Structures are given as structure tokens and as C-alpha cells.
mmCIF file of C-alpha atoms in Angstrom:
data_model
loop_
_atom_site.group_PDB
_atom_site.id
_atom_site.type_symbol
_atom_site.label_atom_id
_atom_site.label_comp_id
_atom_site.label_asym_id
_atom_site.label_seq_id
_atom_site.Cartn_x
_atom_site.Cartn_y
_atom_site.Cartn_z
ATOM 1 C CA MET A 1 130.422 156.941 144.206
ATOM 2 C CA LYS A 2 127.980 154.707 145.966
ATOM 3 C CA ASN A 3 125.668 153.453 143.246
ATOM 4 C CA SER A 4 127.934 152.599 140.412
ATOM 5 C CA SER A 5 126.044 149.578 139.134
ATOM 6 C CA ASP A 6 124.129 149.939 135.872
ATOM 7 C CA LYS A 7 120.775 150.065 137.622
ATOM 8 C CA PRO A 8 119.831 152.181 140.616
ATOM 9 C CA ARG A 9 118.736 150.468 143.783
ATOM 10 C CA GLY A 10 115.131 150.979 144.832
ATOM 11 C CA LEU A 11 114.345 154.003 146.908
ATOM 12 C CA LEU A 12 113.168 153.610 150.498
ATOM 13 C CA LEU A 13 110.601 156.288 151.368
ATOM 14 C CA VAL A 14 109.895 156.546 155.078
ATOM 15 C CA VAL A 15 106.840 158.594 156.055
ATOM 16 C CA SER A 16 106.722 159.312 159.745
ATOM 17 C CA GLY A 17 105.482 161.842 162.269
ATOM 18 C CA PRO A 18 103.390 162.220 165.415
ATOM 19 C CA SER A 19 100.093 160.337 165.793
ATOM 20 C CA GLY A 20 97.346 162.374 164.167
ATOM 21 C CA ALA A 21 99.688 164.307 161.862
ATOM 22 C CA GLY A 22 98.089 162.448 158.965
ATOM 23 C CA LYS A 23 100.818 160.085 157.757
ATOM 24 C CA GLY A 24 98.260 157.351 157.114
ATOM 25 C CA THR A 25 96.123 159.598 154.905
ATOM 26 C CA ILE A 26 99.189 160.794 152.976
ATOM 27 C CA CYS A 27 100.449 157.237 152.471
ATOM 28 C CA GLY A 28 97.018 156.201 151.196
ATOM 29 C CA LEU A 29 97.061 159.054 148.659
ATOM 30 C CA LEU A 30 100.659 158.252 147.675
ATOM 31 C CA ARG A 31 99.729 154.661 146.928
ATOM 32 C CA LYS A 32 96.895 155.859 144.675
ATOM 33 C CA GLU A 33 99.252 158.206 142.811
ATOM 34 C CA LEU A 34 102.075 155.665 142.574
ATOM 35 C CA PRO A 35 100.568 152.173 142.261
ATOM 36 C CA GLU A 36 104.060 150.782 141.555
ATOM 37 C CA LEU A 37 105.245 151.843 145.007
ATOM 38 C CA CYS A 38 105.625 148.767 147.238
ATOM 39 C CA TYR A 39 104.055 149.131 150.628
ATOM 40 C CA SER A 40 105.695 147.468 153.573
ATOM 41 C CA VAL A 41 103.079 145.989 155.867
ATOM 42 C CA SER A 42 104.147 146.132 159.522
ATOM 43 C CA VAL A 43 103.597 143.609 162.254
ATOM 44 C CA THR A 44 101.811 144.728 165.396
ATOM 45 C CA THR A 45 100.529 143.265 168.625
ATOM 46 C CA ARG A 46 97.744 145.828 168.966
ATOM 47 C CA GLU A 47 94.111 144.822 168.452
ATOM 48 C CA PRO A 48 92.758 145.308 164.924
ATOM 49 C CA ARG A 49 90.579 148.410 164.588
ATOM 50 C CA GLU A 50 87.217 148.156 162.859
ATOM 51 C CA GLY A 51 87.673 147.500 159.151
ATOM 52 C CA GLU A 52 91.349 146.542 159.394
ATOM 53 C CA VAL A 53 92.362 143.325 157.651
ATOM 54 C CA ASP A 54 95.283 141.093 158.673
ATOM 55 C CA GLY A 55 98.058 141.406 156.057
ATOM 56 C CA ARG A 56 96.652 144.631 154.628
ATOM 57 C CA GLU A 57 96.903 147.320 157.329
ATOM 58 C CA TYR A 58 99.100 145.150 159.582
ATOM 59 C CA PHE A 59 100.138 141.613 160.250
ATOM 60 C CA PHE A 60 98.462 141.101 163.618
ATOM 61 C CA LYS A 61 100.723 139.026 165.879
ATOM 62 C CA THR A 62 100.909 137.935 169.485
ATOM 63 C CA VAL A 63 103.592 139.377 171.747
ATOM 64 C CA ALA A 64 105.330 135.973 171.771
ATOM 65 C CA GLN A 65 105.403 135.882 167.943
ATOM 66 C CA VAL A 66 106.893 139.393 167.702
ATOM 67 C CA LYS A 67 109.496 138.658 170.377
ATOM 68 C CA ASP A 68 110.463 135.609 168.374
ATOM 69 C CA MET A 69 110.904 137.720 165.203
ATOM 70 C CA ILE A 70 113.072 140.200 167.128
ATOM 71 C CA PHE A 71 115.172 137.320 168.457
ATOM 72 C CA ARG A 72 115.695 135.967 164.930
ATOM 73 C CA GLY A 73 116.637 139.438 163.608
ATOM 74 C CA GLU A 74 113.675 139.512 161.247
ATOM 75 C CA LEU A 75 112.625 143.068 162.047
ATOM 76 C CA LEU A 76 114.237 146.102 160.434
ATOM 77 C CA GLU A 77 112.984 148.178 163.334
ATOM 78 C CA TYR A 78 110.558 147.698 166.138
ATOM 79 C CA ALA A 79 109.117 149.762 168.915
ATOM 80 C CA GLN A 80 106.731 149.610 171.783
ATOM 81 C CA VAL A 81 104.186 152.386 171.504
ATOM 82 C CA TYR A 82 101.572 152.768 174.205
ATOM 83 C CA GLY A 83 102.217 149.201 175.277
ATOM 84 C CA ASN A 84 102.016 147.563 171.839
ATOM 85 C CA TYR A 85 104.779 146.250 169.595
ATOM 86 C CA TYR A 86 105.141 147.534 166.032
ATOM 87 C CA GLY A 87 107.815 146.327 163.629
ATOM 88 C CA THR A 88 108.915 146.176 159.996
ATOM 89 C CA PRO A 89 109.728 142.792 158.418
ATOM 90 C CA LYS A 90 113.318 143.099 157.200
ATOM 91 C CA PRO A 91 113.769 140.473 154.429
ATOM 92 C CA TYR A 92 110.692 141.725 152.560
ATOM 93 C CA VAL A 93 111.987 145.312 152.350
ATOM 94 C CA MET A 94 115.568 144.311 151.519
ATOM 95 C CA ASN A 95 114.526 142.080 148.623
ATOM 96 C CA LEU A 96 112.343 144.723 147.030
ATOM 97 C CA LEU A 97 115.072 147.391 147.207
ATOM 98 C CA ASN A 98 117.641 145.049 145.721
ATOM 99 C CA GLU A 99 115.239 144.336 142.860
ATOM 100 C CA GLY A 100 115.202 148.089 142.155
ATOM 101 C CA LYS A 101 111.675 148.593 143.505
ATOM 102 C CA ASP A 102 110.715 151.570 145.627
ATOM 103 C CA VAL A 103 109.332 150.827 149.069
ATOM 104 C CA LEU A 104 107.084 152.970 151.251
ATOM 105 C CA LEU A 105 107.303 152.641 155.029
ATOM 106 C CA GLU A 106 104.751 154.347 157.249
ATOM 107 C CA ILE A 107 106.188 154.235 160.746
ATOM 108 C CA ASP A 108 106.332 156.097 164.020
ATOM 109 C CA ILE A 109 109.258 158.303 164.991
ATOM 110 C CA GLN A 110 111.173 155.786 167.092
ATOM 111 C CA GLY A 111 111.070 153.313 164.208
ATOM 112 C CA ALA A 112 112.041 155.842 161.552
ATOM 113 C CA LEU A 113 115.160 156.884 163.439
ATOM 114 C CA GLN A 114 116.132 153.201 163.815
ATOM 115 C CA VAL A 115 115.714 152.616 160.071
ATOM 116 C CA LYS A 116 117.760 155.734 159.299
ATOM 117 C CA LYS A 117 120.738 154.124 161.032
ATOM 118 C CA VAL A 118 120.463 151.022 158.835
ATOM 119 C CA PHE A 119 119.441 152.879 155.626
ATOM 120 C CA PRO A 120 120.952 156.360 155.661
ATOM 121 C CA ASP A 121 120.213 156.572 151.919
ATOM 122 C CA GLY A 122 116.496 156.276 152.541
ATOM 123 C CA VAL A 123 114.306 159.341 152.146
ATOM 124 C CA PHE A 124 112.951 160.295 155.551
ATOM 125 C CA VAL A 125 109.884 162.512 155.614
ATOM 126 C CA PHE A 126 108.450 163.991 158.787
ATOM 127 C CA VAL A 127 104.762 164.804 158.494
ATOM 128 C CA MET A 128 104.213 167.935 160.556
ATOM 129 C CA PRO A 129 100.834 169.107 161.840
ATOM 130 C CA PRO A 130 100.206 172.795 161.058
ATOM 131 C CA SER A 131 99.784 173.444 164.814
ATOM 132 C CA LEU A 132 99.374 171.558 168.071
ATOM 133 C CA GLU A 133 95.766 172.792 168.323
ATOM 134 C CA GLU A 134 95.033 171.273 164.926
ATOM 135 C CA LEU A 135 96.698 168.018 166.020
ATOM 136 C CA ARG A 136 94.470 167.887 169.096
ATOM 137 C CA ALA A 137 91.379 168.554 166.976
ATOM 138 C CA ARG A 138 92.304 165.760 164.554
ATOM 139 C CA LEU A 139 92.935 163.211 167.285
ATOM 140 C CA TYR A 140 89.527 163.969 168.815
ATOM 141 C CA LYS A 141 87.807 163.966 165.430
ATOM 142 C CA ARG A 142 89.422 160.650 164.516
ATOM 143 C CA GLY A 143 87.758 159.184 167.582
ATOM 144 C CA LYS A 144 90.082 156.188 167.725
ATOM 145 C CA ASP A 145 91.655 156.941 171.107
ATOM 146 C CA THR A 146 90.410 157.684 174.580
ATOM 147 C CA GLU A 147 90.852 161.192 175.952
ATOM 148 C CA GLU A 148 93.667 159.888 178.151
ATOM 149 C CA VAL A 149 95.554 158.430 175.161
ATOM 150 C CA ILE A 150 95.009 161.645 173.172
ATOM 151 C CA GLU A 151 96.533 163.780 175.907
ATOM 152 C CA LYS A 152 99.427 161.309 176.133
ATOM 153 C CA ARG A 153 99.960 161.601 172.345
ATOM 154 C CA LEU A 154 99.851 165.419 172.454
ATOM 155 C CA LYS A 155 102.356 165.556 175.275
ATOM 156 C CA ALA A 156 104.671 163.302 173.251
ATOM 157 C CA ALA A 157 104.113 165.325 170.043
ATOM 158 C CA ALA A 158 105.694 168.517 171.376
ATOM 159 C CA GLY A 159 108.941 166.623 171.941
ATOM 160 C CA GLU A 160 108.570 164.637 168.740
ATOM 161 C CA LEU A 161 108.418 167.774 166.578
ATOM 162 C CA LYS A 162 111.988 168.524 167.607
ATOM 163 C CA SER A 163 113.184 165.155 166.347
ATOM 164 C CA SER A 164 112.135 166.264 162.845
ATOM 165 C CA SER A 165 115.624 167.737 162.498
ATOM 166 C CA GLY A 166 116.917 164.156 162.165
ATOM 167 C CA TYR A 167 114.803 163.663 159.027
ATOM 168 C CA ASP A 168 115.566 164.675 155.462
ATOM 169 C CA TYR A 169 112.323 166.539 154.850
ATOM 170 C CA VAL A 170 109.552 168.197 156.799
ATOM 171 C CA VAL A 171 106.169 168.331 155.090
ATOM 172 C CA VAL A 172 103.432 170.359 156.754
ATOM 173 C CA ASN A 173 100.113 168.536 156.455
ATOM 174 C CA ASP A 174 97.612 171.352 156.285
ATOM 175 C CA ILE A 175 95.601 169.822 153.417
ATOM 176 C CA ALA A 176 96.353 166.136 152.819
ATOM 177 C CA GLU A 177 96.228 166.362 149.000
ATOM 178 C CA GLU A 178 98.706 169.251 148.980
ATOM 179 C CA ALA A 179 100.999 167.545 151.469
ATOM 180 C CA THR A 180 100.940 164.445 149.249
ATOM 181 C CA GLN A 181 101.935 166.552 146.234
ATOM 182 C CA ARG A 182 104.879 167.846 148.255
ATOM 183 C CA VAL A 183 105.980 164.286 148.993
ATOM 184 C CA LEU A 184 105.669 163.412 145.285
ATOM 185 C CA THR A 185 107.815 166.449 144.454
ATOM 186 C CA LEU A 186 110.581 165.554 146.887
ATOM 187 C CA LEU A 187 110.455 161.952 145.732
ATOM 188 C CA GLU A 188 111.047 163.081 142.147
ATOM 189 C CA ALA A 189 113.844 165.385 143.299
ATOM 190 C CA GLU A 190 115.497 162.484 145.140
ATOM 191 C CA ARG A 191 115.834 160.661 141.823
ATOM 192 C CA TYR A 192 118.133 163.482 140.689
ATOM 193 C CA ARG A 193 120.385 163.257 143.777
ATOM 194 C CA ALA A 194 123.999 162.875 142.727
ATOM 195 C CA LYS A 195 124.481 159.968 145.125
ATOM 196 C CA ARG A 196 121.794 158.004 143.247
ATOM 197 C CA ASN A 197 123.216 158.733 139.797
ATOM 198 C CA GLY A 198 126.683 157.245 139.866
ATOM 199 C CA TYR A 199 125.487 154.604 137.389
ATOM 200 C CA LEU A 200 124.639 157.370 134.920
ATOM 201 C CA ILE A 201 128.165 158.770 134.726
ATOM 202 C CA ASP A 202 129.554 155.275 134.289
ATOM 203 C CA LYS A 203 127.077 154.788 131.462
ATOM 204 C CA ILE A 204 127.986 158.020 129.666
ATOM 205 C CA LEU A 205 131.718 157.481 130.026
ATOM 206 C CA GLY A 206 131.369 153.805 129.135
ATOM 207 C CA GLN A 207 129.717 154.705 125.849
ATOM 208 C CA ASN A 208 132.858 156.541 124.869
ATOM 209 C CA ALA A 209 135.521 154.276 126.276
ATOM 210 C CA MET B 1 118.991 172.920 164.317
ATOM 211 C CA LYS B 2 120.706 175.302 161.978
ATOM 212 C CA ASN B 3 118.029 177.737 160.903
ATOM 213 C CA SER B 4 116.163 178.538 164.054
ATOM 214 C CA SER B 5 115.343 182.184 163.282
ATOM 215 C CA ASP B 6 111.739 183.050 162.377
ATOM 216 C CA LYS B 7 112.554 183.484 158.706
ATOM 217 C CA PRO B 8 114.538 181.138 156.493
ATOM 218 C CA ARG B 9 117.690 182.398 154.863
ATOM 219 C CA GLY B 10 117.666 182.708 151.102
ATOM 220 C CA LEU B 11 118.554 179.638 149.098
ATOM 221 C CA LEU B 12 121.715 179.583 147.001
ATOM 222 C CA LEU B 13 121.164 177.609 143.792
ATOM 223 C CA VAL B 14 124.364 176.776 141.954
ATOM 224 C CA VAL B 15 123.985 175.516 138.387
ATOM 225 C CA SER B 16 127.183 174.097 137.006
ATOM 226 C CA GLY B 17 128.531 171.551 134.550
ATOM 227 C CA PRO B 18 130.842 171.125 131.582
ATOM 228 C CA SER B 19 130.957 173.729 128.805
ATOM 229 C CA GLY B 20 128.206 172.967 126.322
ATOM 230 C CA ALA B 21 126.066 170.955 128.783
ATOM 231 C CA GLY B 22 123.525 173.743 128.573
ATOM 232 C CA LYS B 23 123.719 175.463 131.974
ATOM 233 C CA GLY B 24 123.266 178.880 130.347
ATOM 234 C CA THR B 25 120.077 177.837 128.575
ATOM 235 C CA ILE B 26 118.674 176.264 131.738
ATOM 236 C CA CYS B 27 119.512 179.350 133.805
ATOM 237 C CA GLY B 28 117.797 181.540 131.221
ATOM 238 C CA LEU B 29 114.655 179.393 131.435
ATOM 239 C CA LEU B 30 114.811 179.344 135.242
ATOM 240 C CA ARG B 31 114.903 183.127 135.354
ATOM 241 C CA LYS B 32 111.801 183.276 133.155
ATOM 242 C CA GLU B 33 109.965 180.805 135.422
ATOM 243 C CA LEU B 34 111.142 182.439 138.639
ATOM 244 C CA PRO B 35 111.482 186.189 138.059
ATOM 245 C CA GLU B 36 112.034 186.679 141.830
ATOM 246 C CA LEU B 37 115.239 184.615 141.662
ATOM 247 C CA CYS B 38 118.261 186.907 141.972
ATOM 248 C CA TYR B 39 120.939 186.294 139.414
ATOM 249 C CA SER B 40 124.548 186.791 140.395
ATOM 250 C CA VAL B 41 126.481 188.411 137.588
ATOM 251 C CA SER B 42 130.081 187.186 137.444
ATOM 252 C CA VAL B 43 133.206 189.129 136.642
ATOM 253 C CA THR B 44 135.414 187.919 133.788
ATOM 254 C CA THR B 45 138.502 188.934 131.925
ATOM 255 C CA ARG B 46 137.429 187.248 128.708
ATOM 256 C CA GLU B 47 136.370 189.290 125.691
ATOM 257 C CA PRO B 48 132.625 189.972 125.392
ATOM 258 C CA ARG B 49 130.936 187.725 122.819
ATOM 259 C CA GLU B 50 128.594 189.261 120.275
ATOM 260 C CA GLY B 51 125.456 190.582 121.960
ATOM 261 C CA GLU B 52 126.831 190.382 125.494
ATOM 262 C CA VAL B 53 126.343 193.487 127.626
ATOM 263 C CA ASP B 54 128.626 194.568 130.498
ATOM 264 C CA GLY B 55 126.760 194.060 133.791
ATOM 265 C CA ARG B 56 124.198 191.702 132.237
ATOM 266 C CA GLU B 57 126.018 188.543 131.121
ATOM 267 C CA TYR B 58 129.226 189.490 132.932
ATOM 268 C CA PHE B 59 131.092 192.388 134.406
ATOM 269 C CA PHE B 60 133.959 192.607 131.944
ATOM 270 C CA LYS B 61 137.168 193.454 133.802
ATOM 271 C CA THR B 62 140.884 193.657 133.127
ATOM 272 C CA VAL B 63 143.225 191.073 134.651
ATOM 273 C CA ALA B 64 144.591 193.808 136.953
ATOM 274 C CA GLN B 65 141.098 194.658 138.205
ATOM 275 C CA VAL B 66 140.238 191.007 138.941
ATOM 276 C CA LYS B 67 143.541 190.410 140.712
ATOM 277 C CA ASP B 68 142.765 193.431 142.848
ATOM 278 C CA MET B 69 139.340 191.996 143.773
ATOM 279 C CA ILE B 70 140.944 188.666 144.687
ATOM 280 C CA PHE B 71 143.492 190.510 146.842
ATOM 281 C CA ARG B 72 140.701 192.383 148.679
ATOM 282 C CA GLY B 73 138.743 189.132 149.235
ATOM 283 C CA GLU B 74 135.815 190.375 147.187
ATOM 284 C CA LEU B 75 135.302 187.164 145.209
ATOM 285 C CA LEU B 76 133.334 184.219 146.563
ATOM 286 C CA GLU B 77 135.149 181.985 144.089
ATOM 287 C CA TYR B 78 137.314 182.526 141.094
ATOM 288 C CA ALA B 79 138.995 180.409 138.486
ATOM 289 C CA GLN B 80 141.129 180.614 135.434
ATOM 290 C CA VAL B 81 139.478 178.764 132.567
ATOM 291 C CA TYR B 82 141.245 178.558 129.230
ATOM 292 C CA GLY B 83 143.403 181.512 130.253
ATOM 293 C CA ASN B 84 140.619 183.814 131.447
ATOM 294 C CA TYR B 85 139.565 184.760 134.976
ATOM 295 C CA TYR B 86 135.992 184.198 136.113
ATOM 296 C CA GLY B 87 134.725 185.128 139.580
ATOM 297 C CA THR B 88 131.639 185.731 141.711
ATOM 298 C CA PRO B 89 131.317 188.989 143.655
ATOM 299 C CA LYS B 90 130.946 187.969 147.304
ATOM 300 C CA PRO B 91 129.213 190.891 149.105
ATOM 301 C CA TYR B 92 126.385 190.966 146.559
ATOM 302 C CA VAL B 93 125.500 187.287 147.093
ATOM 303 C CA MET B 94 125.848 187.403 150.887
ATOM 304 C CA ASN B 95 123.536 190.396 151.258
ATOM 305 C CA LEU B 96 120.792 188.846 149.145
ATOM 306 C CA LEU B 97 120.861 185.557 151.072
ATOM 307 C CA ASN B 98 120.749 187.355 154.408
ATOM 308 C CA GLU B 99 117.713 189.307 153.190
ATOM 309 C CA GLY B 100 116.003 185.941 152.573
ATOM 310 C CA LYS B 101 116.277 186.176 148.792
ATOM 311 C CA ASP B 102 117.189 183.202 146.615
ATOM 312 C CA VAL B 103 120.263 183.562 144.440
ATOM 313 C CA LEU B 104 121.163 181.723 141.242
ATOM 314 C CA LEU B 105 124.813 181.166 140.374
ATOM 315 C CA GLU B 106 125.797 179.821 136.973
ATOM 316 C CA ILE B 107 129.420 178.786 137.278
ATOM 317 C CA ASP B 108 131.960 176.302 136.045
ATOM 318 C CA ILE B 109 132.936 173.218 138.019
ATOM 319 C CA GLN B 110 136.059 174.603 139.676
ATOM 320 C CA GLY B 111 134.038 177.554 140.966
ATOM 321 C CA ALA B 112 131.096 175.467 142.149
ATOM 322 C CA LEU B 113 133.302 173.222 144.258
ATOM 323 C CA GLN B 114 134.913 176.319 145.836
ATOM 324 C CA VAL B 115 131.506 177.780 146.676
ATOM 325 C CA LYS B 116 130.403 174.438 148.174
ATOM 326 C CA LYS B 117 133.160 174.748 150.769
ATOM 327 C CA VAL B 118 131.935 178.202 151.803
ATOM 328 C CA PHE B 119 128.189 177.441 151.442
ATOM 329 C CA PRO B 120 127.597 173.737 152.099
ATOM 330 C CA ASP B 121 123.886 174.542 152.509
ATOM 331 C CA GLY B 122 123.645 175.730 148.916
ATOM 332 C CA VAL B 123 121.899 173.552 146.343
ATOM 333 C CA PHE B 124 124.484 172.314 143.853
ATOM 334 C CA VAL B 125 123.187 171.084 140.523
ATOM 335 C CA PHE B 126 125.380 169.434 137.919
ATOM 336 C CA VAL B 127 123.994 169.773 134.401
ATOM 337 C CA MET B 128 124.891 166.568 132.599
ATOM 338 C CA PRO B 129 124.983 166.140 128.820
ATOM 339 C CA PRO B 130 123.077 163.024 127.682
ATOM 340 C CA SER B 131 126.285 161.737 126.051
ATOM 341 C CA LEU B 132 129.756 162.930 125.076
ATOM 342 C CA GLU B 133 128.778 162.741 121.388
ATOM 343 C CA GLU B 134 125.878 165.098 122.053
ATOM 344 C CA LEU B 135 128.191 167.443 123.953
ATOM 345 C CA ARG B 136 130.564 167.544 120.998
ATOM 346 C CA ALA B 137 127.681 168.244 118.622
ATOM 347 C CA ARG B 138 126.430 171.102 120.798
ATOM 348 C CA LEU B 139 129.842 172.734 121.086
ATOM 349 C CA TYR B 140 130.244 172.650 117.301
ATOM 350 C CA LYS B 141 126.677 173.845 116.731
ATOM 351 C CA ARG B 142 127.144 176.732 119.190
ATOM 352 C CA GLY B 143 130.023 177.895 117.035
ATOM 353 C CA LYS B 144 131.549 180.025 119.792
ATOM 354 C CA ASP B 145 134.833 178.146 120.096
ATOM 355 C CA THR B 146 137.568 177.064 117.723
ATOM 356 C CA GLU B 147 137.974 173.362 116.986
ATOM 357 C CA GLU B 148 141.023 173.336 119.238
ATOM 358 C CA VAL B 149 139.101 174.815 122.185
ATOM 359 C CA ILE B 150 136.218 172.368 121.592
ATOM 360 C CA GLU B 151 138.548 169.365 121.721
ATOM 361 C CA LYS B 152 140.105 170.836 124.889
ATOM 362 C CA ARG B 153 136.636 171.215 126.440
ATOM 363 C CA LEU B 154 135.657 167.633 125.495
ATOM 364 C CA LYS B 155 138.827 166.233 126.964
ATOM 365 C CA ALA B 156 138.107 168.118 130.193
ATOM 366 C CA ALA B 157 134.448 167.046 130.215
ATOM 367 C CA ALA B 158 135.166 163.340 130.624
ATOM 368 C CA GLY B 159 136.985 164.069 133.879
ATOM 369 C CA GLU B 160 134.461 166.709 134.914
ATOM 370 C CA LEU B 161 131.551 164.252 134.756
ATOM 371 C CA LYS B 162 133.140 162.343 137.605
ATOM 372 C CA SER B 163 133.196 165.441 139.804
ATOM 373 C CA SER B 164 129.381 165.426 139.643
ATOM 374 C CA SER B 165 129.473 163.144 142.691
ATOM 375 C CA GLY B 166 130.485 166.207 144.737
ATOM 376 C CA TYR B 167 127.195 167.917 143.843
ATOM 377 C CA ASP B 168 123.780 167.495 145.411
ATOM 378 C CA TYR B 169 121.913 166.798 142.178
ATOM 379 C CA VAL B 170 122.602 165.612 138.659
ATOM 380 C CA VAL B 171 120.176 166.795 136.000
ATOM 381 C CA VAL B 172 120.503 165.314 132.532
ATOM 382 C CA ASN B 173 119.956 168.016 129.924
ATOM 383 C CA ASP B 174 118.410 166.122 127.038
ATOM 384 C CA ILE B 175 115.696 168.724 126.374
ATOM 385 C CA ALA B 176 116.348 172.095 128.019
ATOM 386 C CA GLU B 177 112.711 172.725 129.010
ATOM 387 C CA GLU B 178 112.459 169.334 130.711
ATOM 388 C CA ALA B 179 115.804 169.750 132.454
ATOM 389 C CA THR B 180 114.599 173.140 133.714
ATOM 390 C CA GLN B 181 111.447 171.539 135.111
ATOM 391 C CA ARG B 182 113.653 169.063 136.971
ATOM 392 C CA VAL B 183 115.597 171.928 138.512
ATOM 393 C CA LEU B 184 112.326 173.624 139.530
ATOM 394 C CA THR B 185 111.198 170.356 141.133
ATOM 395 C CA LEU B 186 114.368 169.902 143.152
ATOM 396 C CA LEU B 187 114.272 173.566 144.149
ATOM 397 C CA GLU B 188 110.769 173.095 145.532
ATOM 398 C CA ALA B 189 111.862 169.902 147.309
ATOM 399 C CA GLU B 190 114.773 171.755 148.891
ATOM 400 C CA ARG B 191 112.291 174.080 150.595
ATOM 401 C CA TYR B 192 110.977 171.041 152.497
ATOM 402 C CA ARG B 193 114.442 169.968 153.704
ATOM 403 C CA ALA B 194 114.436 169.529 157.474
ATOM 404 C CA LYS B 195 117.607 171.602 157.796
ATOM 405 C CA ARG B 196 115.778 174.597 156.287
ATOM 406 C CA ASN B 197 112.699 174.246 158.488
ATOM 407 C CA GLY B 198 114.010 174.674 162.009
ATOM 408 C CA TYR B 199 112.139 177.978 162.199
ATOM 409 C CA LEU B 200 108.874 176.150 161.568
ATOM 410 C CA ILE B 201 109.135 173.896 164.603
ATOM 411 C CA ASP B 202 110.043 176.869 166.755
ATOM 412 C CA LYS B 203 106.967 178.632 165.405
ATOM 413 C CA ILE B 204 104.612 175.714 166.108
ATOM 414 C CA LEU B 205 105.982 175.092 169.573
ATOM 415 C CA GLY B 206 106.100 178.836 170.294
ATOM 416 C CA GLN B 207 102.392 179.164 169.563
ATOM 417 C CA ASN B 208 101.706 176.792 172.406
ATOM 418 C CA ALA B 209 104.329 177.847 174.924
#
């Protein structure tokens, strides 16, 4: 039994998927539904988009700063996506989990698969677009990328969908509110996983020892 | 990817746990909530209890008949519990799953662990009593066993709780209705498992091939 202490460790929820699948929207809704969920803010070297605040959406860093963090082993995962660095500060996440707090990570596919190696007990959710046509429509509607970048993202997405088999769950994001409910459901179910309940058996048997 | 056909295979839900934990009550409630869930009726050599009907609670068989079924490989699992044989008819369950239907099995711990070897993709739920004192109280209240059998069951239960780590989920049965809701939640979550959604990716990519 893995968790045989008297208190379960926090749960690491990783929400990932192709650009435009809607992981950001789902994570926003999750945070509203579960205000106690800790949100890991990533570092990035990309330019802030309109309305983004340093330390809220991302910690905006220079390439030199991020390379320094990588060198010091301060990133749980990092990736270069379309020329920019993205990474997850490691000590922050580790401390929260050890305190028994649940942590939400919203990261791209490369990053999620890296984290899975370090935290196989995390809950890895792949947000799946209902179709590639819908994904294209969303990327255009979002209006955050150039046509060239959108086509690049779509080309990548077809391959990325296949990597969903390395995740624990696949949630189709047809309607964001419904997809969020599905994530809440699987999160609740994960609390009943035998591997997270070793402490419970110890407790019951301990009462009668 | 395991399930790459266009239709997912039926889901095998195995509800198990110590005698008196309440798996029968939970299965009864599950069947009310999910009338489409197929219920596998077991064979047994034990005497029918008051109100039990052959072919509904169990197929009541002689020891010779059950031994014959074992010999012909017609049981998915079988066990001797307190001197009686219990077993699950194999062809019945296999056919339903292949037709895409979900099947509920209510079996003891020995049986569940046997089925897990044959069907690792099944969903294995361990129904956990809130405490050993409560388990004792329930067995006495149920009034179906002699004091000797109850003490035998309690002695077994302490060891059985530890085998819960071989299951997928542990559901504490404090209040049967709430425990049933937990099973419904994890059943829904299981439908989002990546390993059950290979067909979905094929479908999305196929649309665009």
C-alpha cells in the first residue's frame, strides 16, 4: 500500500490537451467550483497577452531566467512550444501536495507527459475537442494566433490526439460546463481509488487492534 | 490503444467486500438507479434463504452440478465459502460484454480477485464497512448467521480489508444510499478513462482522413 499515513497526500490534477481544446476555460470553471483547489502558475517566456497579469496567468520571465531555473532543477517540467519556454515551478507544487492540498496544473501535452513520469499518481486528463473542424473554428474564433500558427497547431493536434492514450482520462469538450462537470466527477471518483485509501484500512484496523 | 473498435465493449463492474459490508444492498440500489445494468446471477450450493428465488438471487445447484460446471470451464470464478460453492457463469457474462452491455457482479473477495486476473479492465469496487464494530453489529442485526459464523466472518474480515489494495476503488458504506452514489460516480468516471476511449480518437481522426 502506497499511502499508509493517516492523512492522504494532496491530489495532483493535470489538465492538458491540444491548443484550442478548451483546457483554459475548463480550468477557470474548475477553480470557481473548487475554490480550495490550488492553482500552479507556470513560468513562460512568451509575451503577455492583453489582460494577462504577471503572477496570475503566468510568471513572465526572460529566456535567461528560465534557463537558470532549469539549470537549478527548479522546474517540474518545461517545454518549448512555438519558440517559447513554458515550465512549472517544482518546489511550490511539491509543498502543497505534501501539505495534503490538491493542485491543478494546466499544461500542454509535452509537459503533462513529463510530469506523469515524476508523478504517476497524478490524475491526468486530456481535454479532447469534439472534432478537428470544431478545433479549427475555435482557434480562429479565439483570434489569438495568426493563420500560420493556427494551421501549425491543427497539424500538431492530429498527432497529439493519439497521445491521449498516455493519460488517465479523456474528456470531450463539447460544452465547457458539461466537460467541467465530467472533470469534477472523475476527481471525486479518484478519491475512492484504492491506492489513495491505504490510510483508511490502517485506521479501521487500528481502531480494533 | 486497447479499444480501437468503433464501439466500446461493455463495462464489467465488480462489487465485492466482506460479508455484512453491505454489497447486496448497494447492488440492489444500483440496479434501481441503472435498470439497463445486466446482473450476473451466480450459482451456489448453499441452501436458499427465506424469500430467495432460484434464478433471481442465485441458481441453486447441487455440489455435483457445480463440480461439473467447473470441469467444463463454465465458471468465470468460483470459491468455497464456509463450506459452500459459489460461482459465476462465464458464457453469460462474456456475451453481454461483447454486445457492449454493462454487467454487474456481486461476489466475495476470493472470486473478485480471480475475475481481476481474467478481466483486468473490469472496475473492481471494495465495499468497506466504516468500522469492525459496525460490521459486527450489522451481521448480528441481519440475523442470517449463527454467532459462530458471525465470529468466523469477523475474523476473516480483518484480513480481507487488507486485500482491498488489489481493487480499483474502496467505497466506505456508512449510509447505503450515499455509498451507492459513490459507485455511480466512479462508474461515470470510468467511462472517461483513456483506455476505454481509443475508439473516440479513431472516430475524430477518421472524420478528417
